[in-house]
């Protein structure tokens, strides 16, 4: 039996055997959907907040809008994408089972020409290297890790990204 899953570790899979489709995916495809937007969301032990909410709270003690999403390419290679959380969208699928999917809409930085790792393992992110907006601006919330951006110690336009520990 070969499974295709929406995300690693996800229980929601399409099965090849017997050409059957998982009931959750059938429900998602054939019911009405409601949408909710949030300015903050807790997932994976992190509290995320949108950049707009962060901007409205200039005296806040923490910054929680930095996002890290990893993508697997060529089976062995992992590419890390760094971004800033702009919107949190929850899709709620009506039906016999409560099904919800949460997406983070982000502004992403170019993973190839906009980031580099220094000799100490710190990731430097060039904030002027934002990827133009497209349909790939979203990541499933459960796949996101949190990072924070520190100003570079000299007057460059680079900022450093550091993965935060879980709360």
Coordinates of C-alpha atoms in Angstrom, one line a residue:
X1 CA 0.0 0.0 0.0
X2 CA 1.4 3.4 -1.0
X3 CA 0.2 6.5 0.7
X4 CA 0.4 10.1 -0.3
X5 CA 0.0 12.5 2.6
X6 CA -0.7 16.2 2.7
X7 CA 2.2 16.7 5.0
X8 CA 4.8 14.6 6.8
X9 CA 3.2 13.0 9.8
X10 CA -0.3 13.9 8.6
X11 CA -3.1 11.4 9.2
X12 CA -4.9 12.7 6.1
X13 CA -3.8 10.5 3.2
X14 CA -5.0 9.3 -0.2
X15 CA -4.5 5.6 -0.6
X16 CA -3.6 3.9 -3.9
X17 CA -5.0 0.5 -2.9
X18 CA -8.5 -0.1 -4.1
X19 CA -8.6 3.5 -5.5
X20 CA -10.3 4.7 -2.4
X21 CA -10.1 8.3 -1.2
X22 CA -9.8 9.0 2.5
X23 CA -13.2 10.1 4.0
X24 CA -11.7 13.3 5.3
X25 CA -10.6 14.4 1.9
X26 CA -14.1 13.5 0.5
X27 CA -15.7 15.7 3.1
X28 CA -13.3 18.5 2.3
X29 CA -14.1 18.3 -1.4
X30 CA -17.9 18.0 -1.2
X31 CA -19.0 20.4 1.6
X32 CA -19.2 24.1 2.2
X33 CA -16.2 26.0 3.7
X34 CA -16.2 28.8 6.2
X35 CA -13.2 31.0 6.6
X36 CA -11.8 32.8 9.8
X37 CA -8.9 35.1 10.0
X38 CA -6.7 35.6 13.1
X39 CA -4.1 38.0 14.2
X40 CA -2.5 35.4 16.5
X41 CA -2.4 31.7 16.6
X42 CA -0.7 29.0 18.9
X43 CA 0.7 26.0 17.2
X44 CA 3.7 23.6 17.6
X45 CA 4.5 25.2 21.0
X46 CA 4.9 28.7 19.5
X47 CA 2.7 31.8 19.6
X48 CA 2.6 33.4 16.2
X49 CA 1.4 37.0 15.6
X50 CA 0.9 38.8 12.3
X51 CA 3.3 41.6 11.3
X52 CA 0.3 44.0 11.4
X53 CA -0.4 43.1 15.0
X54 CA 3.3 43.4 15.9
X55 CA 3.4 46.8 14.3
X56 CA 0.4 48.0 16.4
X57 CA 2.2 47.0 19.6
X58 CA 5.6 48.7 19.4
X59 CA 6.3 48.2 23.1
X60 CA 5.6 44.5 23.1
X61 CA 8.3 42.4 24.9
X62 CA 8.4 39.8 22.1
X63 CA 8.3 39.6 18.4
X64 CA 6.4 36.6 17.0
X65 CA 5.9 37.1 13.3
X66 CA 9.1 35.4 12.0
X67 CA 8.4 32.1 10.2
X68 CA 10.7 29.3 9.0
X69 CA 9.3 26.6 6.6
X70 CA 11.5 23.8 5.3
X71 CA 11.0 22.2 1.9
X72 CA 12.3 18.8 0.8
X73 CA 13.9 18.8 -2.7
X74 CA 15.7 16.0 -4.4
X75 CA 14.8 13.6 -1.6
X76 CA 17.9 14.4 0.5
X77 CA 18.2 18.2 0.3
X78 CA 16.3 20.5 2.6
X79 CA 15.7 24.2 1.7
X80 CA 14.8 26.6 4.5
X81 CA 12.5 29.5 3.7
X82 CA 12.4 32.5 6.0
X83 CA 9.4 34.8 6.0
X84 CA 7.2 37.3 7.9
X85 CA 3.7 36.3 8.9
X86 CA 1.1 38.5 7.2
X87 CA -2.2 36.7 7.7
X88 CA -3.6 33.6 9.5
X89 CA -6.4 31.8 7.7
X90 CA -8.5 28.9 9.1
X91 CA -10.7 26.9 6.7
X92 CA -13.5 25.0 8.4
X93 CA -15.1 22.2 6.4
X94 CA -18.7 21.4 7.3
X95 CA -19.7 17.8 7.7
X96 CA -19.9 14.9 10.2
X97 CA -16.4 15.3 11.4
X98 CA -14.9 18.6 12.5
X99 CA -12.2 19.4 10.0
X100 CA -10.1 22.5 10.1
X101 CA -6.9 23.6 8.2
X102 CA -4.9 26.6 9.2
X103 CA -2.6 28.4 6.7
X104 CA -0.1 31.1 7.3
X105 CA 0.2 33.7 4.5
X106 CA 3.8 35.1 4.6
X107 CA 6.1 37.4 2.7
X108 CA 9.1 35.1 1.9
X109 CA 12.7 35.9 1.4
X110 CA 14.7 34.4 -1.5
X111 CA 16.1 31.2 -0.1
X112 CA 18.9 31.0 -2.7
X113 CA 20.2 34.6 -3.0
X114 CA 18.8 36.2 0.1
X115 CA 20.1 34.0 2.9
X116 CA 23.5 32.7 4.0
X117 CA 24.9 30.9 7.0
X118 CA 27.9 32.5 8.7
X119 CA 30.8 30.5 10.2
X120 CA 28.9 30.4 13.6
X121 CA 25.8 28.8 12.1
X122 CA 23.7 32.0 12.2
X123 CA 21.4 32.5 9.3
X124 CA 21.6 35.9 7.7
X125 CA 18.5 37.1 5.8
X126 CA 18.7 39.9 3.3
X127 CA 15.3 41.6 3.8
X128 CA 15.5 43.3 0.4
X129 CA 15.4 39.9 -1.3
X130 CA 11.6 39.3 -0.8
X131 CA 10.0 36.9 -3.3
X132 CA 7.2 38.5 -5.4
X133 CA 3.8 37.6 -4.1
X134 CA 2.2 34.5 -5.6
X135 CA 0.1 31.4 -4.8
X136 CA 3.1 29.9 -2.9
X137 CA 2.8 32.5 -0.1
X138 CA 1.1 30.0 2.2
X139 CA 2.4 27.3 4.5
X140 CA 0.4 24.9 6.7
X141 CA 0.5 26.3 10.2
X142 CA 1.6 22.9 11.6
X143 CA 4.7 23.0 9.3
X144 CA 5.9 26.4 10.6
X145 CA 8.6 27.1 13.0
X146 CA 9.2 30.4 14.6
X147 CA 12.2 32.6 14.1
X148 CA 13.1 36.2 15.2
X149 CA 15.1 38.7 13.3
X150 CA 17.8 40.7 14.9
X151 CA 19.4 43.8 13.4
X152 CA 22.8 43.1 12.0
X153 CA 25.5 44.6 14.3
X154 CA 26.7 46.9 11.6
X155 CA 24.7 49.2 9.3
X156 CA 23.8 46.6 6.6
X157 CA 20.4 45.8 5.3
X158 CA 20.8 42.2 6.4
X159 CA 19.1 40.8 9.4
X160 CA 19.8 37.6 11.3
X161 CA 17.2 34.9 11.8
X162 CA 17.3 32.7 14.9
X163 CA 15.0 29.8 15.6
X164 CA 13.2 30.3 18.8
X165 CA 12.8 27.6 21.5
X166 CA 9.4 26.2 22.1
X167 CA 7.3 28.0 24.8

